[in-house]
Coordinates of C-alpha atoms and ligand atoms in Angstrom, one line a residue:
X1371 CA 0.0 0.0 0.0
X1372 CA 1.1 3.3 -0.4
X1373 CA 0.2 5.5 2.1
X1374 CA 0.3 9.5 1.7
X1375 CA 0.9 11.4 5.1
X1376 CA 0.9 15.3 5.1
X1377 CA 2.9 17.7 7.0
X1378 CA 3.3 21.5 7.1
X1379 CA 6.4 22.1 5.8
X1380 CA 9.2 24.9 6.6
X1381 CA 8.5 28.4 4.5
X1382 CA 11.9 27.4 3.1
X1383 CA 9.9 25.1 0.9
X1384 CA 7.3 27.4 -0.9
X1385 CA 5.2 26.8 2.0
X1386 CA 3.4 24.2 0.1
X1387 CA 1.7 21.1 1.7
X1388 CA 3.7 18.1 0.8
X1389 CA 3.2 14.8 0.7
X1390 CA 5.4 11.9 2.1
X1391 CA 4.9 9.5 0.7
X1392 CA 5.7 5.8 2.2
X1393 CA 5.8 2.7 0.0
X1394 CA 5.5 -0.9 -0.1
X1395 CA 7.5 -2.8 -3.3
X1396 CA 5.5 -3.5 -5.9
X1397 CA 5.3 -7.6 -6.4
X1398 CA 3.8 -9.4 -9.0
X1399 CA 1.0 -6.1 -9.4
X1400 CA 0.4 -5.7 -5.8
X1401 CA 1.5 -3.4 -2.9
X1402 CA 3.3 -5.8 -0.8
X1403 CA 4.9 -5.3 2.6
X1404 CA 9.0 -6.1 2.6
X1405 CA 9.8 -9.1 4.8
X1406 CA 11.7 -6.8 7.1
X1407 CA 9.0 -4.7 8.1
X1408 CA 11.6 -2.2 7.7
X1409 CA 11.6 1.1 6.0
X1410 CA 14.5 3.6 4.6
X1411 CA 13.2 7.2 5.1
X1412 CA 14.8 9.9 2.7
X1413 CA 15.6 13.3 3.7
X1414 CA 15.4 15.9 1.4
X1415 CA 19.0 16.8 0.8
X1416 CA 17.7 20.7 0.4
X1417 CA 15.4 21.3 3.5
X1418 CA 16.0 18.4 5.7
X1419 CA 12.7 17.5 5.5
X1420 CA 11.5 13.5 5.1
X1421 CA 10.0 13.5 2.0
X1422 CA 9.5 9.6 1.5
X1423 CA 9.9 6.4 3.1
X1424 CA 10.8 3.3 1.2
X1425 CA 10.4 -0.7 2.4
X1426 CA 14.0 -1.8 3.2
X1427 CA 13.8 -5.2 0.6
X1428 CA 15.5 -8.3 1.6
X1429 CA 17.3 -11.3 -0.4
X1430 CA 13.5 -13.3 0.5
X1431 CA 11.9 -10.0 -1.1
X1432 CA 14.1 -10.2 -4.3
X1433 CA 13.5 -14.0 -4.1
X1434 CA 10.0 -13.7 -4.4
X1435 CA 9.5 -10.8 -7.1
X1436 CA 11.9 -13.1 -9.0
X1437 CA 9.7 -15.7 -8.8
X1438 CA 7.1 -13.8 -10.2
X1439 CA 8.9 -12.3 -13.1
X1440 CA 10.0 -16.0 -14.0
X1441 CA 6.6 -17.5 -14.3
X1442 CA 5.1 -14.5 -16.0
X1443 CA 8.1 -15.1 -18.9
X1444 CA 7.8 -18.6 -18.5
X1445 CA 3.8 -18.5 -19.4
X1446 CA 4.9 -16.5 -22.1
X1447 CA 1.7 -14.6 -21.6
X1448 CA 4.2 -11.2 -22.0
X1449 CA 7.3 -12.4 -24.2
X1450 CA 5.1 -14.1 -27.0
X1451 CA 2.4 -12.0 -27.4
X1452 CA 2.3 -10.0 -30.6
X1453 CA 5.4 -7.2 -30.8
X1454 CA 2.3 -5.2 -32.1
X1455 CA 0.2 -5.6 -28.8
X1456 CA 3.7 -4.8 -26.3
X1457 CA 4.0 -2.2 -28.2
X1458 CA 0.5 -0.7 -27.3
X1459 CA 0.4 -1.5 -24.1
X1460 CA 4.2 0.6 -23.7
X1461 CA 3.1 3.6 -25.6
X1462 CA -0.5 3.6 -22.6
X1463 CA 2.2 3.6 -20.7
X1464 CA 4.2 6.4 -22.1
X1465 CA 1.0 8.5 -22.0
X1466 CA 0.4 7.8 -18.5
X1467 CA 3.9 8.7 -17.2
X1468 CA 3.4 12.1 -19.8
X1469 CA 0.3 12.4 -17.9
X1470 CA 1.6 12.4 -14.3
X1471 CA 4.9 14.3 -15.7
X1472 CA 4.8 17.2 -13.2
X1473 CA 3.9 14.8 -10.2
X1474 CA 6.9 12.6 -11.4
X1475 CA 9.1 15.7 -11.9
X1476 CA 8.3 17.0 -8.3
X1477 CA 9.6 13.6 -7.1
X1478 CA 12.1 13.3 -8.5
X1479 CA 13.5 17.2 -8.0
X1480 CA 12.7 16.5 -4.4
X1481 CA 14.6 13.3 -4.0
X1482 CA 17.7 13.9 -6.0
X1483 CA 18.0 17.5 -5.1
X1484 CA 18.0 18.6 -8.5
X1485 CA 16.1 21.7 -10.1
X1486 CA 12.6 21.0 -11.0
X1487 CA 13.5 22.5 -14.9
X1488 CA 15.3 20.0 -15.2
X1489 CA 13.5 16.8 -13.8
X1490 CA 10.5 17.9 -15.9
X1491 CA 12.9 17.5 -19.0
X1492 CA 14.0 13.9 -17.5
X1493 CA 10.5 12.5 -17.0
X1494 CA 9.6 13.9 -21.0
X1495 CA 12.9 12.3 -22.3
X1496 CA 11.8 9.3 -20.4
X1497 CA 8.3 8.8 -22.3
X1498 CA 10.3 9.4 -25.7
X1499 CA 12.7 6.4 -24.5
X1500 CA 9.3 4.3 -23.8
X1501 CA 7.7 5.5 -27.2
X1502 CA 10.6 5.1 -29.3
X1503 CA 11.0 1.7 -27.5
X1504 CA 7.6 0.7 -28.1
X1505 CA 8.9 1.3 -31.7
X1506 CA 11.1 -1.4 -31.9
X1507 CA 8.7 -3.8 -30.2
X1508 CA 7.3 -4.0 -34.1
X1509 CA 10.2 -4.4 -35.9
X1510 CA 12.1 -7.3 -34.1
X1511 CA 13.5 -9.3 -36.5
X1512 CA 16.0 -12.0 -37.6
X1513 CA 17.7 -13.7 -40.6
X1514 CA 17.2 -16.8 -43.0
X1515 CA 19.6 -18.0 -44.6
X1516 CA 19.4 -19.8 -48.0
X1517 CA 22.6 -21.0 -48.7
X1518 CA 23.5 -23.6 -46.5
X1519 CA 22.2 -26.1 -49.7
X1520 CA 19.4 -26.2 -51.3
X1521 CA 17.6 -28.7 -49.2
X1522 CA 18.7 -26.8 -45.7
X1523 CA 17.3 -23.5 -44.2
X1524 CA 18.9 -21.7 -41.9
X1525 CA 17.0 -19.5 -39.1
X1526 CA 19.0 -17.1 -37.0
X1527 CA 16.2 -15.6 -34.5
X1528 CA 16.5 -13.0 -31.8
X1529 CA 14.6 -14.3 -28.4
X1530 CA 14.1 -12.1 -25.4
X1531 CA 16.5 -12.9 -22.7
X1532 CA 13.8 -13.5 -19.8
X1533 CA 14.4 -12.2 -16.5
X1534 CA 16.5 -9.0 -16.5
X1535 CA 17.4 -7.4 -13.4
X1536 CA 17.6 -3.6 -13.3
X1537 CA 20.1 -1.7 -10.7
X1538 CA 20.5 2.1 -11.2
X1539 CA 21.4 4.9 -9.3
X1540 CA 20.2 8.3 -7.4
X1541 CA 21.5 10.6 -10.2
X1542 CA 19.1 10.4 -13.0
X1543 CA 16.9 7.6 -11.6
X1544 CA 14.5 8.3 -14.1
X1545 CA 15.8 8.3 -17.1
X1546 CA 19.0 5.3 -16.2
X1547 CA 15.9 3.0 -15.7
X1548 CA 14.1 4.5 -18.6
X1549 CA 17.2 3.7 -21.2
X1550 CA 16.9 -0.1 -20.0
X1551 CA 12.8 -0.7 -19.1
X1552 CA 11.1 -0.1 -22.1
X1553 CA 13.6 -1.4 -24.4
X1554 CA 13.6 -4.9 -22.7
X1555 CA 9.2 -4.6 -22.4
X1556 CA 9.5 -4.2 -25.9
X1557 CA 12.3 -7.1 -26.0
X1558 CA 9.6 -9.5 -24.2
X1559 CA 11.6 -9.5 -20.9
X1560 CA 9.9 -9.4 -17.6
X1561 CA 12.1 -7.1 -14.9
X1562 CA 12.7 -6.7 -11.6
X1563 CA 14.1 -3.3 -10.2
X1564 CA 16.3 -2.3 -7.5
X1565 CA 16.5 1.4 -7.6
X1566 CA 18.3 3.4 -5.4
X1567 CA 17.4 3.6 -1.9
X1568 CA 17.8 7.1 -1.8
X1569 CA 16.1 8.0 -4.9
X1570 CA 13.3 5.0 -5.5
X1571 CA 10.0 7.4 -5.1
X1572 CA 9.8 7.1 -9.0
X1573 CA 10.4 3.6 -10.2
X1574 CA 7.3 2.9 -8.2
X1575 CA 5.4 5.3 -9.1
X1576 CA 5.9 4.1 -13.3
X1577 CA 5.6 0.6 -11.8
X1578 CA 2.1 1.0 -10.9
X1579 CA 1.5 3.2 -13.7
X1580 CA 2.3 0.1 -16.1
X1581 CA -0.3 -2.1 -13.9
X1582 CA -3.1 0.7 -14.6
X1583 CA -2.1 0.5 -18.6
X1584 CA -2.5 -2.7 -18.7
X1585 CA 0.7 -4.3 -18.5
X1586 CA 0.6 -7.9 -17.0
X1587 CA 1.4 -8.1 -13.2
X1588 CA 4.3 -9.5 -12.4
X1589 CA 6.1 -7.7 -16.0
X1590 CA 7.8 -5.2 -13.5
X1591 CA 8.4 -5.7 -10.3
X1592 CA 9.9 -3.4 -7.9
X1593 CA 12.0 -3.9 -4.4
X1594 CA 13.4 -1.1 -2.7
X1595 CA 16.5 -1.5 -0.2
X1596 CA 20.1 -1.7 0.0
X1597 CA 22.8 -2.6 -2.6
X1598 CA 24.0 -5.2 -0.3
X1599 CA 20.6 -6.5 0.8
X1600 CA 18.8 -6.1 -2.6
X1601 CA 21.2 -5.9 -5.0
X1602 CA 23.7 -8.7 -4.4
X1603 CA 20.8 -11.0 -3.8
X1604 CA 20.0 -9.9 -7.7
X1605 CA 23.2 -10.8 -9.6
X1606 CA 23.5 -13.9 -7.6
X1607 CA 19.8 -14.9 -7.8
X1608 CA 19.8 -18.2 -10.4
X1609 CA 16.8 -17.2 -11.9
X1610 CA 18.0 -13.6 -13.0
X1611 CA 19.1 -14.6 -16.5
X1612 CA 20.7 -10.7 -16.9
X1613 CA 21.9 -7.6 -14.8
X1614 CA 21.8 -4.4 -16.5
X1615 CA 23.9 -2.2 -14.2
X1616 CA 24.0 1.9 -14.0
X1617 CA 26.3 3.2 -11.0
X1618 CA 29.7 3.5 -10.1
X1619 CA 32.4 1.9 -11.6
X1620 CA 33.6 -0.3 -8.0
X1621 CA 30.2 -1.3 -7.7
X1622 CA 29.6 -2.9 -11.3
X1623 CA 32.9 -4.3 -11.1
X1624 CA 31.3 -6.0 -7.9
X1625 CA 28.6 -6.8 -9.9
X1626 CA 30.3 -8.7 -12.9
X1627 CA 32.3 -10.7 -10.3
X1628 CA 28.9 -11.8 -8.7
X1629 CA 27.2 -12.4 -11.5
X1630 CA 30.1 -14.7 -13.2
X1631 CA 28.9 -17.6 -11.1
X1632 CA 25.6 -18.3 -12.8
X1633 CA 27.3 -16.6 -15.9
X1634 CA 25.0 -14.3 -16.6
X1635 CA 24.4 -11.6 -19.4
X1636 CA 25.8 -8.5 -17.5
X1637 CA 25.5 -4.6 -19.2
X1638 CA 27.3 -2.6 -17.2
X1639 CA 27.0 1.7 -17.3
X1640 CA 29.5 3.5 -14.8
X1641 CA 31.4 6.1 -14.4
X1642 CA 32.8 8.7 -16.6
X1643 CA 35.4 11.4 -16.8
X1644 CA 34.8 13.6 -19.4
X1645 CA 36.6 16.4 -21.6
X1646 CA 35.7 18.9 -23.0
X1647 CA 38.3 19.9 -25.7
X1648 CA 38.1 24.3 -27.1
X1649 CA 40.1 24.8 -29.8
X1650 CA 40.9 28.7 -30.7
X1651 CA 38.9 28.7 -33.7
X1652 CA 35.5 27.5 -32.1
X1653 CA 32.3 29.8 -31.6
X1654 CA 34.0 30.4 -28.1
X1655 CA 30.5 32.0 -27.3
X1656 CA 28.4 29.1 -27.8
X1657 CA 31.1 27.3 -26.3
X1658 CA 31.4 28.6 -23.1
X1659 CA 27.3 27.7 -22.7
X1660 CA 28.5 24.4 -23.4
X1661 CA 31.1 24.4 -21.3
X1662 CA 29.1 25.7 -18.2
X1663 CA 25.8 23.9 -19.4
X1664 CA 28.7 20.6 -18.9
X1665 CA 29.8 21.6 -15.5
X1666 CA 26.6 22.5 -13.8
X1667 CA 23.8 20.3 -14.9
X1668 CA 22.4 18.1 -12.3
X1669 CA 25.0 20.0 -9.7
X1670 CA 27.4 17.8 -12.0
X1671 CA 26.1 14.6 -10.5
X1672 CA 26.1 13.7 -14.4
X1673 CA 28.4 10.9 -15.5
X1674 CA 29.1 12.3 -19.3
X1675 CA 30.1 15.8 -17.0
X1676 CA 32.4 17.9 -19.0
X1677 CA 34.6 17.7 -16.0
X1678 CA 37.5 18.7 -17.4
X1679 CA 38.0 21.6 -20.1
X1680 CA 40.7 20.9 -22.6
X1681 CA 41.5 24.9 -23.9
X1682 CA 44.1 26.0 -26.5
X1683 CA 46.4 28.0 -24.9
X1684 CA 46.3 31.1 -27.2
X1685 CA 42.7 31.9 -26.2
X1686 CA 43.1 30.3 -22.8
X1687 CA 43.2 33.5 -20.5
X1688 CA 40.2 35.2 -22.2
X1689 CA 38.1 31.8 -22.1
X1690 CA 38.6 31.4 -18.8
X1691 CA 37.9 34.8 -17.7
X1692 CA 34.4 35.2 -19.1
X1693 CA 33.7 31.3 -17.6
X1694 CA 34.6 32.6 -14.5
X1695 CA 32.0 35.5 -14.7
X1696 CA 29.5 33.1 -15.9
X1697 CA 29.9 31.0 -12.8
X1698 CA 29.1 33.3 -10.9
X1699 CA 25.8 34.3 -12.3
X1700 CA 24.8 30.8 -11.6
X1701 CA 21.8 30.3 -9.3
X1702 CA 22.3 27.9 -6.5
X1703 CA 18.7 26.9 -4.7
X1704 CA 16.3 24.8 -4.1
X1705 CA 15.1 22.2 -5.8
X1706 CA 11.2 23.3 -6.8
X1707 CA 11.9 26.9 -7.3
X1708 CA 12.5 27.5 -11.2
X1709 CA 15.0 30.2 -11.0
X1710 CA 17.6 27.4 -9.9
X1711 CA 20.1 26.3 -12.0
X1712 CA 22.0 24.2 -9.3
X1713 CA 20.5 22.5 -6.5
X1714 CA 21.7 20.2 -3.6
X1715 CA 24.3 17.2 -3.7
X1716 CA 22.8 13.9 -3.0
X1717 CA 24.0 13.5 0.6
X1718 CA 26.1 15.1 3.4
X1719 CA 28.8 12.7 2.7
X1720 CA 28.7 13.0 -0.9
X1721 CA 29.2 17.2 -0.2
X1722 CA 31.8 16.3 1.9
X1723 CA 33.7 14.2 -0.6
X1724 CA 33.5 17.1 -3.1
X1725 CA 34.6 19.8 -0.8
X1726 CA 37.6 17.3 0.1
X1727 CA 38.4 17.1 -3.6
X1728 CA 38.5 20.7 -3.6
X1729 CA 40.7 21.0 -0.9
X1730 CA 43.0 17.8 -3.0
X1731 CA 42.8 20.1 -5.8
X1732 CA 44.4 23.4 -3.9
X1733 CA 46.7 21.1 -2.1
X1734 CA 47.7 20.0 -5.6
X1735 CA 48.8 23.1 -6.4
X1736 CA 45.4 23.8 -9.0
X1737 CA 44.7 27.9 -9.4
X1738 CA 41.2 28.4 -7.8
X1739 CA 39.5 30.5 -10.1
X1740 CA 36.0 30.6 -8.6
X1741 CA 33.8 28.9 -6.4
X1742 CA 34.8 26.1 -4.1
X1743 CA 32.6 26.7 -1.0
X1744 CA 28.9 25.2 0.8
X1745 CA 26.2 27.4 0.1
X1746 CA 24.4 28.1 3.3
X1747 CA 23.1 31.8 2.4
X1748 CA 19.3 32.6 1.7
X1749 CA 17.7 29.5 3.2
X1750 CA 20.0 27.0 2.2
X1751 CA 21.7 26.3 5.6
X1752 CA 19.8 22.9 5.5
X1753 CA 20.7 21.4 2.7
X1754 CA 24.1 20.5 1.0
X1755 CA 24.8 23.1 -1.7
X1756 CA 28.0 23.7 -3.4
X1757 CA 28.9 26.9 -5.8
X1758 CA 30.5 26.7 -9.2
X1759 CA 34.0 25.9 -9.2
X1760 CA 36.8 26.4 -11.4
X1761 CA 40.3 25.3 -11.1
X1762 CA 42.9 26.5 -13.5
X1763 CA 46.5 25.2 -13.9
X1764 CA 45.2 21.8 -13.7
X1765 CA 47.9 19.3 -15.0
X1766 CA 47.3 15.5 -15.7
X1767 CA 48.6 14.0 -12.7
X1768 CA 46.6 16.1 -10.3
X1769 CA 43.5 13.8 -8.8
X1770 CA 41.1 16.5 -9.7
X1771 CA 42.2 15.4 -13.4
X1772 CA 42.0 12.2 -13.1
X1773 CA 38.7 11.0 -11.0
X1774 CA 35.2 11.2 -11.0
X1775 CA 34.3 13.6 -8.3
X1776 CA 30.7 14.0 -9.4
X1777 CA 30.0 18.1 -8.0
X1778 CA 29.9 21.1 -9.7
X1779 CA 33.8 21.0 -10.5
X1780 CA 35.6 22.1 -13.4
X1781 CA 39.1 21.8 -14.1
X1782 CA 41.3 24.0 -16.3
X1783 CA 44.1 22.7 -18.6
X1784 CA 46.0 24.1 -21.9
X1785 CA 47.3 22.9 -24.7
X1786 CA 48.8 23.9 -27.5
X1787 CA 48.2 21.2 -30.3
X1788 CA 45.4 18.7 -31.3
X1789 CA 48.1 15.6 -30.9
X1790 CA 48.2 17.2 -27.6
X1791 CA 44.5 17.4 -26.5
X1792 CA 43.7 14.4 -28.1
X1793 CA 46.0 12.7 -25.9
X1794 CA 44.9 14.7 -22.6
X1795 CA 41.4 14.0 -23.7
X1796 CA 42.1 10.0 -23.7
X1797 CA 44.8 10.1 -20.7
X1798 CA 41.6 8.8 -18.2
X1799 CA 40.7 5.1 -17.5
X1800 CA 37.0 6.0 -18.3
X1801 CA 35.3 6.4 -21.9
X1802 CA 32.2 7.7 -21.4
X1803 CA 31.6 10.5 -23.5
X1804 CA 33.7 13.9 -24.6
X1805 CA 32.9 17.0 -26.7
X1806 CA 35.2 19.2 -28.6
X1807 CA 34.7 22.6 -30.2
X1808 CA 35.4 23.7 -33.9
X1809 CA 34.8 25.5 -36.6
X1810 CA 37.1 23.8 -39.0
X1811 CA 34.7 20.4 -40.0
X1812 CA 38.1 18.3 -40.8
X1813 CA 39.2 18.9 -37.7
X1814 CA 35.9 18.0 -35.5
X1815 CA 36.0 14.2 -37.5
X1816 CA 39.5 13.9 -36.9
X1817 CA 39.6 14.3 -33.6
X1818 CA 36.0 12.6 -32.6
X1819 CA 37.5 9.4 -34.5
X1820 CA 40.3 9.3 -32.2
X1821 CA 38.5 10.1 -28.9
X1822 CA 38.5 6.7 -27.1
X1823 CA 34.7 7.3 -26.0
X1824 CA 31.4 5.7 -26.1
X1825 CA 29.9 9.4 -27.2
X1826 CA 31.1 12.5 -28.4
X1827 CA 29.4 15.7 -28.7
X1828 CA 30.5 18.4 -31.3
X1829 CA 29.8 21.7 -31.1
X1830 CA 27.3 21.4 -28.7
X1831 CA 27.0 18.8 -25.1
X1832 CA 25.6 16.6 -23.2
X1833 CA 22.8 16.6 -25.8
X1834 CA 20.8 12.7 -26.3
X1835 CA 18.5 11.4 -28.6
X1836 CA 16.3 7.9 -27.7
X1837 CA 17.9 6.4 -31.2
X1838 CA 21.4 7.4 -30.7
X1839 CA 23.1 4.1 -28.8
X1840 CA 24.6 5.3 -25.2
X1841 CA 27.3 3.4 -23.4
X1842 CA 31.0 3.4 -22.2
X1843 CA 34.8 2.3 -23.6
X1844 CA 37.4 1.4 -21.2
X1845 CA 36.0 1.2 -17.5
X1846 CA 33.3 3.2 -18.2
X1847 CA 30.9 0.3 -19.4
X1848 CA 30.1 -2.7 -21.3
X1849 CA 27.1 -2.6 -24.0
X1850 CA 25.2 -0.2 -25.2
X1851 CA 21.6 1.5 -24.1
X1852 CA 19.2 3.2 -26.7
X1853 CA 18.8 2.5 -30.8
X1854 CA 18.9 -0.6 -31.5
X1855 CA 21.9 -1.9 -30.2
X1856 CA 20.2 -1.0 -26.9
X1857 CA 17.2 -3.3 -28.0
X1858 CA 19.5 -5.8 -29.0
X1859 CA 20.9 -6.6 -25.2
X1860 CA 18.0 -8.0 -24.1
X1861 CA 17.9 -10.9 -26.8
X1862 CA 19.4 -13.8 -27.3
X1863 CA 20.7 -15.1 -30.6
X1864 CA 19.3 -18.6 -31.7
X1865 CA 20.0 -20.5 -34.4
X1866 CA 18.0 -23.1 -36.1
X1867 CA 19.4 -25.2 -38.5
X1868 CA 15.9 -26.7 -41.0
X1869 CA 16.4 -30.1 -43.1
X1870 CA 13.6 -29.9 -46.0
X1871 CA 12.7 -33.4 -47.6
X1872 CA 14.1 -36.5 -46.2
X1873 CA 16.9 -36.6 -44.6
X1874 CA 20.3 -38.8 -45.2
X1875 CA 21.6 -41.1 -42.4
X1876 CA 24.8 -40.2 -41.7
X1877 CA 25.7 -43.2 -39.0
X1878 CA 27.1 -46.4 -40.9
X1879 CA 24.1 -48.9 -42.1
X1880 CA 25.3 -51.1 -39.2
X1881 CA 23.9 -48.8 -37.2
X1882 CA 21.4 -47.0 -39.5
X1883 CA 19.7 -50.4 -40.6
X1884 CA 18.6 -51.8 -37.1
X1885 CA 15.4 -51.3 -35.4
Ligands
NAD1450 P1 26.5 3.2 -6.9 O1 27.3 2.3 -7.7 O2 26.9 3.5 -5.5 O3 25.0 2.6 -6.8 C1 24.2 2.3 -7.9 C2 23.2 1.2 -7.5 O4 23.8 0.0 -7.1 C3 22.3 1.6 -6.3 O5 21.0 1.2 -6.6 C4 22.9 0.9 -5.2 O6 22.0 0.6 -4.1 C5 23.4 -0.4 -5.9 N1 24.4 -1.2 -5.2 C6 25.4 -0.7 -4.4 N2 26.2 -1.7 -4.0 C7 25.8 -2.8 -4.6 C8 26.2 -4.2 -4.7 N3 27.2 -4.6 -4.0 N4 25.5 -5.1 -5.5 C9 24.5 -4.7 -6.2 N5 24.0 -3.4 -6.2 C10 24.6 -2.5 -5.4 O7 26.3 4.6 -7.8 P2 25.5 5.9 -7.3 O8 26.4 6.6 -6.3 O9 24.1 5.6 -7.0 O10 25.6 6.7 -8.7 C11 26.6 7.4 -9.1 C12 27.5 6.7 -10.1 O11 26.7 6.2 -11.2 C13 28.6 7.5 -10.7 O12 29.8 6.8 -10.8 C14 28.1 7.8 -12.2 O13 29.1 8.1 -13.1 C15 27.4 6.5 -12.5 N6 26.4 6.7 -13.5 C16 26.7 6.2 -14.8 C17 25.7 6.4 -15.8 C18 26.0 5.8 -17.2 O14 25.0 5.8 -17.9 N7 27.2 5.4 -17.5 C19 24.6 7.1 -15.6 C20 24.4 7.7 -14.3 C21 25.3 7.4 -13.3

C-alpha cells in the first residue's frame, strides 16, 4: 500500500503542503509489505525534510518478485504476445507517465535534489525512451539463410533474454531505468528493479503506472533496499538470467564478479570522466554555454560531466575569464523553485567528498578561479549546496584530473596542439563521453574518430536522442543503451538449423539399418 501522510512544511519550501509518501514494493501487481518490516526514510537533501519512506527489501523480497517475473516469462503470456500488442500496451504507458509528468518531476527534483527544470525534461525524455522503444517492439526481427544447400534452411532468430534485473542509481533515476525498461518490455523480458534507496519514489510510481495500462502483473516488479541486501541478492539470484547495471564503476565491477557464477548476461554503465576539448577557432561563445551547461547540470552529478576543459592555450586567459563571470551568475537553490540552475548534492557525505576534492585540488597546487565553498546563504543552511568551481592550472597528474568527483567542479588545462588534447582527452581510465569545439569540420572528424569514447558531442554537449546508442569504452561500461543496439541486449541469438525433404543417415548402415 502506499500510504500518503501530510505535513506542514518549513517556509523554506514554498510553503506548500507536501506529501510523504511511504511505500511498499511493488510484487507481482500488488502493494506488498517487505519481509523486514523495515523502512528507509529519505531526507530531502535541500530542507532536511522527510519526503518519503521506502520498504527496506531483503534477499527473501528479491526471491519472491523473482519468482514472479519468471513464471510470468515462462507463461509467455508477455514475451510471446504480438510485438504489435507490447508495443500498445508501452506507448499507454508512455502517455500515463506524460500524464503524471509534473507529479513525477516533483519527485524526482525532491529526492535527488535537482532543479525541478530539469526533472520535468528527464520525465519527457523518459516517455520518448518508452515510445521510441515501443517502436522497436514491431520491428524485431532476424535472418534466413538460403545457402546452406538447397535442401537446408537456416533460421538465426532473436529471443528475449527473460528475466533482467535492473540496478541504477540516485542521479538520474528516471531516465538510467528508462534507457533499460522499455527497451527490454519491448524485448519480451519481464524485470525486476532495485532502484536506489535514496532516490526509488519514481520507479514505483511508473511501476504502478504500467499495472493501470494494462501491462501484465508481475512484468515489473519493484524492491526497494540496500545494494547489499537487494542488489547482491539480484546478480547472484539463479533465476536472473541478466543484470543491467547503472552506477559507479567499484560497484559494477562487484557486480560482474557476482554475476560470473551463474554466468550471466551483465550490461554494465559506470562512471565517466569527461573532456571537453576548445580549440581557438570554435564559436567560443556558444562554447562557453556548453562548457558551463557541462559543468553544472544536475550540480554535476552527471556521469558524461564535461569535467575537465581541454583549452588552447592562445585563447586560454580570455576563455577562462568570461567562464569565471559566468559562474558566478549561476543560481544555487532549491530544488522546486524554477529560477535554480543548481540544487543540492545527493547527501552530506557525498558534499563532503567534493569539498575534500576541492581541498586535494588546492593542495595539488590547482589555481582556484571561482567557487569552491557550501552554500548556506538565503535558506539553504539545510541542505548541502556547493557553488561553481573552477580550477585552473590543472595538469594531468593532479587527482582533480584524473577521478570522477561527481559536483559542480571544473578543471582548467591548456594545450597547445590537437596531438596534444587528443592525448589529454584520452589520458583517463574511463570512456564515457567527450565534446570538442570547432569551426574547422576536418578537424571535428579527426579528432571525434580518435577520442576513445562511447559518445562525443560536437559543437554542442551533453545533448541525447532515444535512437542514438549510449554506453561506455574502457571502464566506463560494457554494451550499449538506446537505438537498437540498446534493444539488442536484451535478446538472445538462436540458431536453427531446418532439413527440408528426407533426410540422409549419416551413422554407418550397421547402425542406421537396425530397429
Ligand atoms: P552506486 O554504484 O553507488 O549505486 C548504484 C546502484 O547500485 C544503487 O541502486 C545501489 O544501491 C546499488 N548497489 C550498491 N552496492 C551494490 C552491490 N554490492 N551489489 C548490487 N547493487 C549495489 O552509484 P551511485 O552513487 O548511485 O551513482 C553514481 C555513479 O553512477 C557515478 O559513478 C556515475 O558516473 C554513475 N552513472 C553512470 C551512468 C551511465 O550511464 N554510465 C549514468 C548515471 C550514473
Amino acid at each position: 500500500m502506499k500510504v500518503g501522510i501530510f505535513f506542514e512544511l518549513s517556509s523554506n519550501r514554498l510553503q506548500e503542503w507536501i506529501m510523504a509518501r511511504r511505500y511498499e514494493l511493488f510484487v507481482d501487481g500488488k502493494w506488498t509489505a517487505a519481509s523486514t518490516g523495515q523502512f528507509i526514510d529519505r531526507v530531502s537533501p535541500a530542507h532536511g525534510e522527510i519526503l518519503a519512506s521506502f520498504s527496506a527489501g531483503s534477499a527473501e523480497d528479491l526471491s519472491n518478485a523473482v519468482s514472479a517475473a519468471r513464471a510470468r516469462f515462462d507463461d509467455g503470456s508477455w514475451s510471446r504476445l504480438p510485438g504489435a500488442t507490447r508495443a500498445t500496451l508501452i506507448n499507454k504507458w508512455a502517455s500515463l507517465i506524460e500524464r503524471d509528468l509534473e507529479k513525477l518531476a516533483k519527485i524526482e527534483a525532491e529526492e535527488v535534489g535537482k532543479p525541478i527544470r530539469y526533472a520535468r525534461a528527464e520525465v519527457a525524455g523518459s516517455v520518448d525512451l518508452a515510445r521510441y522503444a515501443a517502436s522497436l517492439a514491431w520491428q524485431l526481427s532476424g535472418n534466413a539463410f538460403t545457402n546452406l544447400g538447397e535442401d537446408k534452411l537456416g533460421l538465426v532468430t532473436r529471443e528475449a533474454r527473460g528475466v533482467v534485473g535492473m540496478i541504477v542509481p540516485w542521479n538520474f533515476p528516471l531516465v538510467t531505468l528508462f534507457q533499460k525498461l522499455p527497451f527490454a518490455l519491448a524485448a519480451g523480458c519481464t524485470t525486476v528493479i532495485k532502484p536506489s534507496e535514496l532516490t526509488s519514489g519514481t520507479a514505483l510510481e511508473v511501476a504502478a503506472l504500467a499495472k493501470e495500462a494494462g501491462i501484465p502483473d508481475g512484468v515489473i516488479n519493484v524492491v526497494t533496499g540496500t545494494g547489499q541486501a537487494v542488489g547482491e541478492a539480484m546478480s547472484t539470484h539463479r533465476d536472473v538470467d541478466m543484470i543491467s547495471f547503472t552506477g559507479s564503476t567499484v560497484v559494477g565491477k562487484q557486480i560482474a564478479k557476482n554475476a560470473a557464477d551463474t554466468v550471466k548476461h551483465v550490461a554494465l554503465e559506470l562512471g565517466g570522466k569527461a573532456a571537453n576539448v576548445v580549440f581557438a577557432d570554435a564559436d567560443l561563445d556558444a562554447a562557453l554555454d556548453g562548457v558551463l551547461f557541462g559543468t553544472i547540470l544536475n550540480q554535476g552529478e552527471e556521469c558524461v560531466a564535461g569535467t575537465r576543459l581541454l583549452i588552447e592555450e592562445s585563447v586560454a586567459d580570455a576563455f577562462v575569464q568570461k567562464l569565471v563571470e559566468r559562474a558566478k551568475k549561476v543560481v544555487v537553490g532549491l530544488p522546486l523553485d524554477d529560477k535554480t540552475d543548481v540544487g543540492a548534492l545527493i547527501h552530506e557525505q557525498h558534499m563532503n567528498k567534493v569539498l575534500e576534492y576541492i581541498r586535494i585540488g588546492k593542495e595539488e597546487g590547482a589555481h582556484l578561479a571561482v567557487g569552491g565553498n557550501r552554500v548556506t546563504a538565503n535558506g539553504l543552511d539545510k541542505g548541502f549546496f556547493v557553488d561553481t568551481t573552477i580550477f585552473t592550472n590543472v595538469t594531468p597528474q593532479m587527482r582533480v584530473f584524473r577521478e570522477e568527483i561527481f559536483g559542480p567542479v571544473l578543471t582548467v588545462t591548456t594545450f597547445k596542439t590537437v596531438e596534444e588534447a587528443v592525448a589529454l582527452a584520452n589520458d583517463t581510465n574511463y570512456g564515457l563521453g567527450n565534446g570538442l569545439w570547432t569551426k574547422d569540420i576536418d578537424k571535428a572528424i579527426a579528432v571525434s574518430q580518435r577520442l576513445r569514447s562511447g559518445t562525443v558531442f560536437v559543437n554542442t554537449y551533453l545533448e541525447s536522442a532515444p535512437q542514438m546508442p549510449f554506453g561506455g569504452f574502457k571502464e566506463s561500461g560494457v554494451g550499449r543503451e538506446n537505438g537498437i543496439d540498446g534493444l539488442m541486449e536484451y535478446t538472445e541469438v538462436k540458431s536453427t538449423f531446418v532439413k527440408l525433404g528426407k533426410r540422409v543417415p549419416v551413422l554407418p548402415t550397421t547402425i542406421a539399418g537396425s530397429h
